[in-house]
Coordinates of C-alpha atoms and ligand atoms in Angstrom, one line a residue:
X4 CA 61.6 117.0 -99.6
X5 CA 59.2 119.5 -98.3
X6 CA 56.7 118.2 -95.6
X7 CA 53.8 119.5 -97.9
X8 CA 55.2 118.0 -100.8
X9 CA 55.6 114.9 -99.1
X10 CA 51.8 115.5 -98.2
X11 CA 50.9 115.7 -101.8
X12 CA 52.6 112.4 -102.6
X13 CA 50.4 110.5 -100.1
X14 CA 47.6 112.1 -98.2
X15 CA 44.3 112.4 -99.8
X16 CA 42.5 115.4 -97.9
X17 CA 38.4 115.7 -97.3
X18 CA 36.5 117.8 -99.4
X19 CA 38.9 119.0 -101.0
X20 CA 40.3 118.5 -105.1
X21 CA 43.2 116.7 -106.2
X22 CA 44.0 119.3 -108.4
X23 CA 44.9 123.3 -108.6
X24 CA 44.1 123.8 -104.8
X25 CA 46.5 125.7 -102.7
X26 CA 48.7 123.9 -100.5
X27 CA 47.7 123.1 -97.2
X28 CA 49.2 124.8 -94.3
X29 CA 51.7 122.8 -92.0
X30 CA 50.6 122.7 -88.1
X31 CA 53.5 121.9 -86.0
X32 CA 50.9 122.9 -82.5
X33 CA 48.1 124.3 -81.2
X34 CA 48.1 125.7 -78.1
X35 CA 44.6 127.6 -76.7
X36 CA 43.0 129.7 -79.4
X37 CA 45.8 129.6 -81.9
X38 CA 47.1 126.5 -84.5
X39 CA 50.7 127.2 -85.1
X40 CA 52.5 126.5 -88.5
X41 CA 55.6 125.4 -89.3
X42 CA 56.4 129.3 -91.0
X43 CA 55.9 130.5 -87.4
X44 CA 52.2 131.9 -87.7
X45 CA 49.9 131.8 -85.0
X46 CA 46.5 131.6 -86.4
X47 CA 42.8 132.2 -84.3
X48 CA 41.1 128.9 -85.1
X49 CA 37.8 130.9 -84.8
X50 CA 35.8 127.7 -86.4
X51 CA 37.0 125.4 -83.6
X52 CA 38.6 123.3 -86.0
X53 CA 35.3 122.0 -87.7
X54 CA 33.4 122.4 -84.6
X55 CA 34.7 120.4 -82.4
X56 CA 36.6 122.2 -80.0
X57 CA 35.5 123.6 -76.8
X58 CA 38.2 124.3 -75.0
X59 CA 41.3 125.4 -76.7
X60 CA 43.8 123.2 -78.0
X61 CA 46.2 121.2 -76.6
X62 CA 44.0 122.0 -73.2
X63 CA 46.8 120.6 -70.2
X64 CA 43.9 118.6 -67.9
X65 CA 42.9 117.1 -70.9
X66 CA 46.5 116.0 -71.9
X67 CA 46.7 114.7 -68.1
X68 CA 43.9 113.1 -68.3
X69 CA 44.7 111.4 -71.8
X70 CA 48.1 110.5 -71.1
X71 CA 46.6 108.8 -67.6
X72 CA 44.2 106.8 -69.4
X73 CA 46.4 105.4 -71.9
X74 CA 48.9 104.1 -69.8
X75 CA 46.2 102.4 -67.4
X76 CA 44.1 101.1 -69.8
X77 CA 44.0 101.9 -74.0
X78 CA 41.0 99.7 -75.2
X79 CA 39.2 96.9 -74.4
X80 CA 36.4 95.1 -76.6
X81 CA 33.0 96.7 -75.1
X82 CA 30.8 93.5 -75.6
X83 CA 30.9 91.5 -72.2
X84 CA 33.2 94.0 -71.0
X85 CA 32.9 97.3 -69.4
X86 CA 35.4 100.1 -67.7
X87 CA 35.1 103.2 -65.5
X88 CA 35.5 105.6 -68.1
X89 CA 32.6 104.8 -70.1
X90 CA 30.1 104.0 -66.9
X91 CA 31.2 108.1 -65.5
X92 CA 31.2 109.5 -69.1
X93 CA 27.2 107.9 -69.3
X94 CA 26.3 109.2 -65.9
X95 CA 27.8 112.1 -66.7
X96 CA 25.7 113.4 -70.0
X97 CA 22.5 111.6 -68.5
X98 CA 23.2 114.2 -65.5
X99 CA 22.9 116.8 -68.1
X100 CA 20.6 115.2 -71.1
X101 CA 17.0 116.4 -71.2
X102 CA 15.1 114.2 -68.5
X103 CA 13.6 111.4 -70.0
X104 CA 16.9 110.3 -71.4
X105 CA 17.8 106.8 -70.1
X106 CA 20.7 105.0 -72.0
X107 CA 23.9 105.7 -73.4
X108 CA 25.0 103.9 -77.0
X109 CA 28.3 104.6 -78.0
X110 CA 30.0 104.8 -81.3
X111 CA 33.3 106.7 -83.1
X112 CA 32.0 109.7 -84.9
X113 CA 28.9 111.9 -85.7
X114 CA 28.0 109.7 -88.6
X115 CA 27.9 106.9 -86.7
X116 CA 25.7 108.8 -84.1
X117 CA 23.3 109.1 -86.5
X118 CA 23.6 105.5 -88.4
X119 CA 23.1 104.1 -84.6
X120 CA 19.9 106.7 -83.9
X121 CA 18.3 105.8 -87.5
X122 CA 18.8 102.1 -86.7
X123 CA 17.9 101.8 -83.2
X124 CA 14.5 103.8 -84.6
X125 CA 13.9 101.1 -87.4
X126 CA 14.7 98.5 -85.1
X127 CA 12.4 99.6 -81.7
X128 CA 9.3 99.4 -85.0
X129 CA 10.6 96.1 -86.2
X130 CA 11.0 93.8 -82.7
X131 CA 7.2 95.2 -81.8
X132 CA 6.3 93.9 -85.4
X133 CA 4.9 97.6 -86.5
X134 CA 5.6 98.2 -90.4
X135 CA 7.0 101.7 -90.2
X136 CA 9.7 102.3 -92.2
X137 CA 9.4 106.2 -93.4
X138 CA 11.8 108.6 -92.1
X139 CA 11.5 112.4 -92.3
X140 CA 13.8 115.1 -92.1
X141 CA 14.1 118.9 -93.1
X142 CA 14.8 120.4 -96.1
X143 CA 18.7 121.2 -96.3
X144 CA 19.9 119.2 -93.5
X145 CA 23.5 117.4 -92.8
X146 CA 23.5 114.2 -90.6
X147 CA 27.4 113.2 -92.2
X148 CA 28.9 111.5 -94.5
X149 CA 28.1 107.8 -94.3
X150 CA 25.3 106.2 -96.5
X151 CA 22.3 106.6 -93.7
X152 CA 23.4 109.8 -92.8
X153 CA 24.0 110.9 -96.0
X154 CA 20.3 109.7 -97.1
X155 CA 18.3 111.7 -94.3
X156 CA 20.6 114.4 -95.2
X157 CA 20.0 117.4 -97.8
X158 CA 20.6 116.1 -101.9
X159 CA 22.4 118.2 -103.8
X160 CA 25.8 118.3 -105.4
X161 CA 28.2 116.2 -102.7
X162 CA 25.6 113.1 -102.7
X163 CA 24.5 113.3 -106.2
X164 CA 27.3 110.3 -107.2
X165 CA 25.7 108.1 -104.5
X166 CA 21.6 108.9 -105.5
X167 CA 20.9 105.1 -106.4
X168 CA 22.4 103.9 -103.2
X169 CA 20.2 106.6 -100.3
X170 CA 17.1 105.2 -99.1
X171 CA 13.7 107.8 -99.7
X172 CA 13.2 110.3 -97.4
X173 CA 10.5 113.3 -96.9
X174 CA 12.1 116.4 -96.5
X175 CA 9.9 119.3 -95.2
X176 CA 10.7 122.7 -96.3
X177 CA 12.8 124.5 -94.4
X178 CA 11.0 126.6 -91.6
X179 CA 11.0 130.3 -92.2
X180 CA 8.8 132.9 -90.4
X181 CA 6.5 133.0 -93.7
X182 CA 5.7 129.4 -94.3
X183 CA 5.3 127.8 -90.9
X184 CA 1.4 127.0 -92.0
X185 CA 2.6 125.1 -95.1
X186 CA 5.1 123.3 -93.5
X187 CA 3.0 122.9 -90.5
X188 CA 0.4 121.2 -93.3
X189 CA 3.3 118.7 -95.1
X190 CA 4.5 117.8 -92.0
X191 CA 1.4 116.3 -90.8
X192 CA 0.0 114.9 -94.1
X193 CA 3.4 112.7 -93.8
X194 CA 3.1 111.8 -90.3
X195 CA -0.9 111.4 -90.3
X196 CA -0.1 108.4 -93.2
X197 CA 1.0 105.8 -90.5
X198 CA 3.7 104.4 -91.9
X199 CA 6.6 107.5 -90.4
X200 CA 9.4 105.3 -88.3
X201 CA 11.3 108.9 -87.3
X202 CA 11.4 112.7 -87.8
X203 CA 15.4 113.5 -87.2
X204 CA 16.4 117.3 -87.8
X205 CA 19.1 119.3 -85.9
X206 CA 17.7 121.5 -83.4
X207 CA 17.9 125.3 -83.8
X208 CA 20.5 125.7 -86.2
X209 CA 21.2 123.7 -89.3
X210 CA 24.6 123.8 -89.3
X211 CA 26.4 122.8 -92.5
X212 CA 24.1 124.5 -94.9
X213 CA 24.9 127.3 -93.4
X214 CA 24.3 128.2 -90.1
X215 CA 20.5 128.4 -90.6
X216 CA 18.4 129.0 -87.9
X217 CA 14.8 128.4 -87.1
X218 CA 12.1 129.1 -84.7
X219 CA 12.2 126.5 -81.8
X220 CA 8.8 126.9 -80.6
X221 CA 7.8 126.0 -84.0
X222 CA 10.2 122.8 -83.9
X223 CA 8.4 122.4 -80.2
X224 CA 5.2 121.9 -82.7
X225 CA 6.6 119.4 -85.3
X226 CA 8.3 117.4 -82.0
X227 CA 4.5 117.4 -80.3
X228 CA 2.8 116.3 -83.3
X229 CA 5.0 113.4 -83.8
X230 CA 4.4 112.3 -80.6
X231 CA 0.3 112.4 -81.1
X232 CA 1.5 109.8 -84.4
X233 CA 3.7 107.9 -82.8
X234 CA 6.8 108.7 -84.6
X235 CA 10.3 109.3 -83.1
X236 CA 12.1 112.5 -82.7
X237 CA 15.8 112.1 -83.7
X238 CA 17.7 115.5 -82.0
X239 CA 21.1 115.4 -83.7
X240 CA 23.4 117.9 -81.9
X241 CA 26.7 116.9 -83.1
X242 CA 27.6 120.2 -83.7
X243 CA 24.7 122.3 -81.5
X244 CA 25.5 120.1 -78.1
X245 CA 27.6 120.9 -75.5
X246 CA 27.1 125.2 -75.5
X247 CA 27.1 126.2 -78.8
X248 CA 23.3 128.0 -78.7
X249 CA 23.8 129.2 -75.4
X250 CA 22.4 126.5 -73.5
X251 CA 24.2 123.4 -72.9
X252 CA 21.7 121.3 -75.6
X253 CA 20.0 123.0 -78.0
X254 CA 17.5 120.2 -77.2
X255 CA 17.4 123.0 -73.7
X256 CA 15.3 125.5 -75.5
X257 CA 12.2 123.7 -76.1
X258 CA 9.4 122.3 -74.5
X259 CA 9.2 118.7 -75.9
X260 CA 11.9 116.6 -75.9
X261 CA 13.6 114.5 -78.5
X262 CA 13.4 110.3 -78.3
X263 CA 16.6 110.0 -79.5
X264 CA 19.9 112.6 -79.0
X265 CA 23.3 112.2 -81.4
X266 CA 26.5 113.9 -79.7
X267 CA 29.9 113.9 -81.1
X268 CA 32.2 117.3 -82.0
X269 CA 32.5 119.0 -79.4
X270 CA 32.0 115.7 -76.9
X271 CA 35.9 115.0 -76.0
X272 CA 36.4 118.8 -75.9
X273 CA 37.6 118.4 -79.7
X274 CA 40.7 116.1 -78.7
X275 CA 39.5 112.3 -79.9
X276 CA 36.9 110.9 -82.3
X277 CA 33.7 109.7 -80.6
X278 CA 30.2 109.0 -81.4
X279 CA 27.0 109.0 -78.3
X280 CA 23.3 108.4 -79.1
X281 CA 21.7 108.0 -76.3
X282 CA 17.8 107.4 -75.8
X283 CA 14.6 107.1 -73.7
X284 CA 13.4 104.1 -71.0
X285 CA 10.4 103.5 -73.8
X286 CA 12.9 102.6 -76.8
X287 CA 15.3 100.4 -74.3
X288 CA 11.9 98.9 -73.6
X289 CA 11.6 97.4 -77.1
X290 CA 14.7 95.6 -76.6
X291 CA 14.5 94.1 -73.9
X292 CA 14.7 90.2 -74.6
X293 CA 16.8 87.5 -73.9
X294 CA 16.8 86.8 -77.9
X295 CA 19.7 87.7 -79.8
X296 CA 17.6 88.9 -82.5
X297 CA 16.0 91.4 -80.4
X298 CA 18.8 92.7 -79.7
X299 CA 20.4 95.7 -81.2
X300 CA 23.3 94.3 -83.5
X301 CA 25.3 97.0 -84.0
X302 CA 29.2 97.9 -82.9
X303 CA 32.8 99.4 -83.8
X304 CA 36.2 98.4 -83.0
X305 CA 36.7 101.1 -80.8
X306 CA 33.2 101.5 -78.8
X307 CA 33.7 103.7 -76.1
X308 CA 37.2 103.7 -76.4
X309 CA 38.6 104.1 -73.0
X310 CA 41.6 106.8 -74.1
X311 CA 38.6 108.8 -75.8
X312 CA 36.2 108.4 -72.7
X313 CA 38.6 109.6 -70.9
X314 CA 39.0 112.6 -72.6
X315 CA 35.3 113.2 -73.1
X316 CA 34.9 113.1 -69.0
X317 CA 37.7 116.0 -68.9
X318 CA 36.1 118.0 -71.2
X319 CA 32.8 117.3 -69.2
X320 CA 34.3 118.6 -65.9
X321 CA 35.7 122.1 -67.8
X322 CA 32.5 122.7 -69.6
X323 CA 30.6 122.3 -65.9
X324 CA 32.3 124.7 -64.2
X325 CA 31.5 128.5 -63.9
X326 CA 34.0 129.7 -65.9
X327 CA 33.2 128.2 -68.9
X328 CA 29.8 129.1 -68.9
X329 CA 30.1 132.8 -68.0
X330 CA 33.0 132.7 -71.2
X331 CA 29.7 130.8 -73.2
X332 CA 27.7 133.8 -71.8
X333 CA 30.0 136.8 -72.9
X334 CA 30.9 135.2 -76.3
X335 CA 27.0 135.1 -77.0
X336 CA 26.7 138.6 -75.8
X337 CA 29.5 139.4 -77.8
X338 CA 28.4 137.9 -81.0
X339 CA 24.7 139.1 -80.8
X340 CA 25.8 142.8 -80.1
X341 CA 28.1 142.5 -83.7
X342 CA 25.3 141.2 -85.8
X343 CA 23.1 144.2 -83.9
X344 CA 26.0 146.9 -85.5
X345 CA 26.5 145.1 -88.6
X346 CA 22.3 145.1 -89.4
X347 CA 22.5 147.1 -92.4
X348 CA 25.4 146.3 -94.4
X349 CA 24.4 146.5 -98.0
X350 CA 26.6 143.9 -98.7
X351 CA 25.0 141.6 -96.5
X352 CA 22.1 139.2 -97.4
X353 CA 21.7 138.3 -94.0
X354 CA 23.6 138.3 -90.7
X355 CA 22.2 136.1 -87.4
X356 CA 23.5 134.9 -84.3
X357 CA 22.4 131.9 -81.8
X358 CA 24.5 131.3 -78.7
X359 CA 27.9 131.7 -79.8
X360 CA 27.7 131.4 -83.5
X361 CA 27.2 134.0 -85.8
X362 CA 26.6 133.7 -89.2
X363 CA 27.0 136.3 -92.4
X364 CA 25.6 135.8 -95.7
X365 CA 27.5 137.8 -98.6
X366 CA 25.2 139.3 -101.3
X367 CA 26.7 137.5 -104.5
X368 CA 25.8 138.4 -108.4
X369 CA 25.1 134.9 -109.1
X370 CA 25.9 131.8 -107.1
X371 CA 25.0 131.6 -103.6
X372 CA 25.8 128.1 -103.4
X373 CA 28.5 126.1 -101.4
X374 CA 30.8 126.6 -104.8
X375 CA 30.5 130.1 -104.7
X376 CA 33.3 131.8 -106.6
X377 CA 32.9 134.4 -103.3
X378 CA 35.2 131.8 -100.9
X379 CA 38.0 132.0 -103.1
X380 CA 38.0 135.8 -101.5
X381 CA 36.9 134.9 -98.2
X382 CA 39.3 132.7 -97.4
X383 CA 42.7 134.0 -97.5
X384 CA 41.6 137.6 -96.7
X385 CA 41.2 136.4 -93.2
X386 CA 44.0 133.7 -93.3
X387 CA 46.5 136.8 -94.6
X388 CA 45.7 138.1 -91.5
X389 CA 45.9 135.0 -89.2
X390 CA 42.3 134.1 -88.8
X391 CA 41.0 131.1 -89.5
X392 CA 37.6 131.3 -90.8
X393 CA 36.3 128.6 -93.3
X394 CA 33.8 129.9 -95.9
X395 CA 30.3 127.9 -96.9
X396 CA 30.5 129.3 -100.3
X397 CA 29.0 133.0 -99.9
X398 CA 28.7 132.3 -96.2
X399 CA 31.1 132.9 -93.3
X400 CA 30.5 131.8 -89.3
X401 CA 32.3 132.3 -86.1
X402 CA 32.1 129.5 -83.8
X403 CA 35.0 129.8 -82.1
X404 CA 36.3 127.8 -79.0
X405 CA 35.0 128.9 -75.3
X406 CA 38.8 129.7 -74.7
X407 CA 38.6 132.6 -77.2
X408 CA 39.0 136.4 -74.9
X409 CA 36.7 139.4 -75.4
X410 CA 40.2 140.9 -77.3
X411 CA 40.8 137.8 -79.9
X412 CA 37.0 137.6 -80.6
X413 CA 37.1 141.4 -81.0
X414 CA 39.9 140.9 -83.7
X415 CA 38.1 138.3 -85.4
X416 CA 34.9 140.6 -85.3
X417 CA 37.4 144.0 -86.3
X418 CA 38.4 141.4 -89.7
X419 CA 34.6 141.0 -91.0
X420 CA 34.1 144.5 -90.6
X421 CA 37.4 145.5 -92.1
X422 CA 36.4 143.0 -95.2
X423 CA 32.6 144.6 -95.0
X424 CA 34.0 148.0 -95.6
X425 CA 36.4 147.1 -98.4
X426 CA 34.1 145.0 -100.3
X427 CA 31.9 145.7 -103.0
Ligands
LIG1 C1 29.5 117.2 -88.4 C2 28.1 116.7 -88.3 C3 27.8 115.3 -88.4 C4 28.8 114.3 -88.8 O1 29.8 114.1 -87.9 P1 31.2 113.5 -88.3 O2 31.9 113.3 -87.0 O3 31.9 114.5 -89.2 O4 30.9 112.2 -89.0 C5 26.5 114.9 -88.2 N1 25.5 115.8 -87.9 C6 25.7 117.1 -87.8 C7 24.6 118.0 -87.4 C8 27.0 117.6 -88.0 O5 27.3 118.9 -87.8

């Protein structure tokens, strides 16, 4: 039996249906920019497989530095225990974290991240006996997949089974150029009322509806206003941290600085599943007790997994060095100059760049949702031609890894413009 066919058999695969789907492609290795599959293709993973990779794949110091880790120490339970790993790994992002961060909380995943930064917000209200239990968020968001995240997170068609079971929400309306006042005006109606525990968005660029960007001095705003009402900023840069605008945190390009920060993606260079939120000296502050109760009661199996530490503190020491952020450099440079030449495409709705993503929106007749009929062309067009690039509906994006030369992002750029000049 086929290894695919055995997949079918027993694997159930994320978004993705059960039924008339094609089947999914067999990766035997993954070396750099390229995934390889078991037909002998070499593909350009030119979405860092879902974001998270920074590096390339299969990167050698991180191996060495896994495959150290693991046979010194795999796990140990991280209540009343500690290990070097995790103590460098904090010191390490706190180096690089906007200024008034103080503490590291680790967890497994970007979910989590966010679960940890909504409850440590609820909580830091709660133990000072304040009654504010509103959270607000933007229009269109994605905090993941877990019931928290998926509540702060846009409602639409993948949370629609689950409605009864999300908490409320405010959602502001998604920042434009031509609405700021009226947003501007929502925003602090909400926050004026008293009652707003946290204000969570991700900073810049909203990722999974799209790739949407917004202004940051405008976010700079919403961030300063909070703070005049007492409410917490939530920063989740799971998918913007670690380079992806151009600086190392999107948090980087403004002026006020988030309460609370969620990392994950892109964290262990893309190799192992981890989860950080870490926060200021003023919310540590509201914990401090020797009473259980005050005490923030939350934990996985596998906080700050040693192996995964590890491999977050390689990735740390590659993405600090000069080479990785002149390659951040030219890939922005790159990807700004092909959304300059590709401005008026008639077939384009919109094309943007920020740091090293770009982002294309197809005109479509009808649906420009997620389910566009448009990614059933999208898709293999570029995979018949070894590039991986994963459609959001009418929508495709580039964020490939910092690995990726001037040549293979010039092929991936030299595909979109080949499929710009043959479609409709
Ligand atoms: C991917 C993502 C998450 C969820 O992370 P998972 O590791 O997939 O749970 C949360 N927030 C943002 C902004 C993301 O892009």
């Amino acid at each position: 039996m086929s290894w695919v066919t055995r997949d079918k058999n027993v694997v159930w695969h994320p978004f993705t249906p059960l039924e008339d789907v094609d089947d999914p492609l067999m990766i035997t290795g993954a070396e750099g920019v390229y995934l390889h599959t078991s037909d002998g293709r070499k593909i350009i993973d030119a979405v860092s497989s879902w974001w998270v990779n920074l590096h390339g794949h299969s990167h050698p110091y991180i191996a060495k530095k896994v495959s150290e880790q693991v046979a010194r120490l795999e796990h140990v339970i991280f209540a009343g225990f500690t290990h070097q790993p995790a103590i460098e790994l904090a010191e390490n992002l706190l180096s690089v974290l906007p200024e008034n961060q103080s503490k590291i909380f680790y967890s497994d995943n970007g979910s989590t991240a966010v679960e940890v930064a909504l409850k440590m917000a609820f909580q830091y209200w709660y133990n000072q006996g304040f009654e504010k239990k509103r959270v607000i968020a933007i229009d269109g968001a994605y905090h993941g997949d877990t019931f928290g995240s998926m509540s702060v997170g846009e409602r639409g068609d993948f949370t629609r089974p689950f409605m009864p079971f999300l908490f409320d929400v405010d959602y502001i309306d998604f920042p434009y150029v031509d609405n700021q006042h009226e947003v501007l005006h929502q925003f602090e109606t909400w926050v004026s009322r008293g009652d707003v525990a946290a204000f969570i968005f991700e900073p810049l660029v909203q990722g999974a509806s799209g790739m949407r960007i917004y202004d940051g001095q405008f976010l700079d705003r919403l961030i300063s206003i909070s703070k005049e009402y007492d409410v917490l900023c939530i920063a989740d840069e799971v998918m913007t941290g670690f380079g992806r605008t151009g600086e190392l945190f999107a948090s980087d390009h403004l002026k006020n600085k988030p309460d609370i920060l969620c990392l994950s993606k892109g964290l262990t260079g893309g190799t192992m599943a981890l989860g950080v939120t870490s926060c200021t000296e003023q919310i540590v502050e509201a914990y401090r007790s020797p009473h259980l109760t005050k005490a923030f009661l939350h934990g996985h199996s596998f906080t700050a997994n040693p192996i995964a530490c590890a491999a977050a503190n390689a990735s740390f020491e590659l993405l600090m060095k000069d080479e990785c952020k002149q390659a951040i450099q030219r890939i922005s440079n790159s990807q700004s100059r092909f959304v300059d030449r590709n401005r008026a495409r008639p077939n384009l709705k919109d094309i943007r760049s920020m740091g090293t993503i770009t982002a294309l929106e197809f005109e479509t007749e009808n649906d420009s949702s997620y389910f566009s009929e448009m990614r059933n062309t999208l898709y293999p067009f570029f995979l018949s031609r070894n590039i991986l690039l994963r459609p959001l509906g009418n929508l495709i994006y580039v964020l490939p890894p910092y690995v990726i030369t001037a040549e293979q992002l010039g092929q991936v750029h030299a595909a979109i413009e080949e499929f710009l000049d043959t479609c409709p």
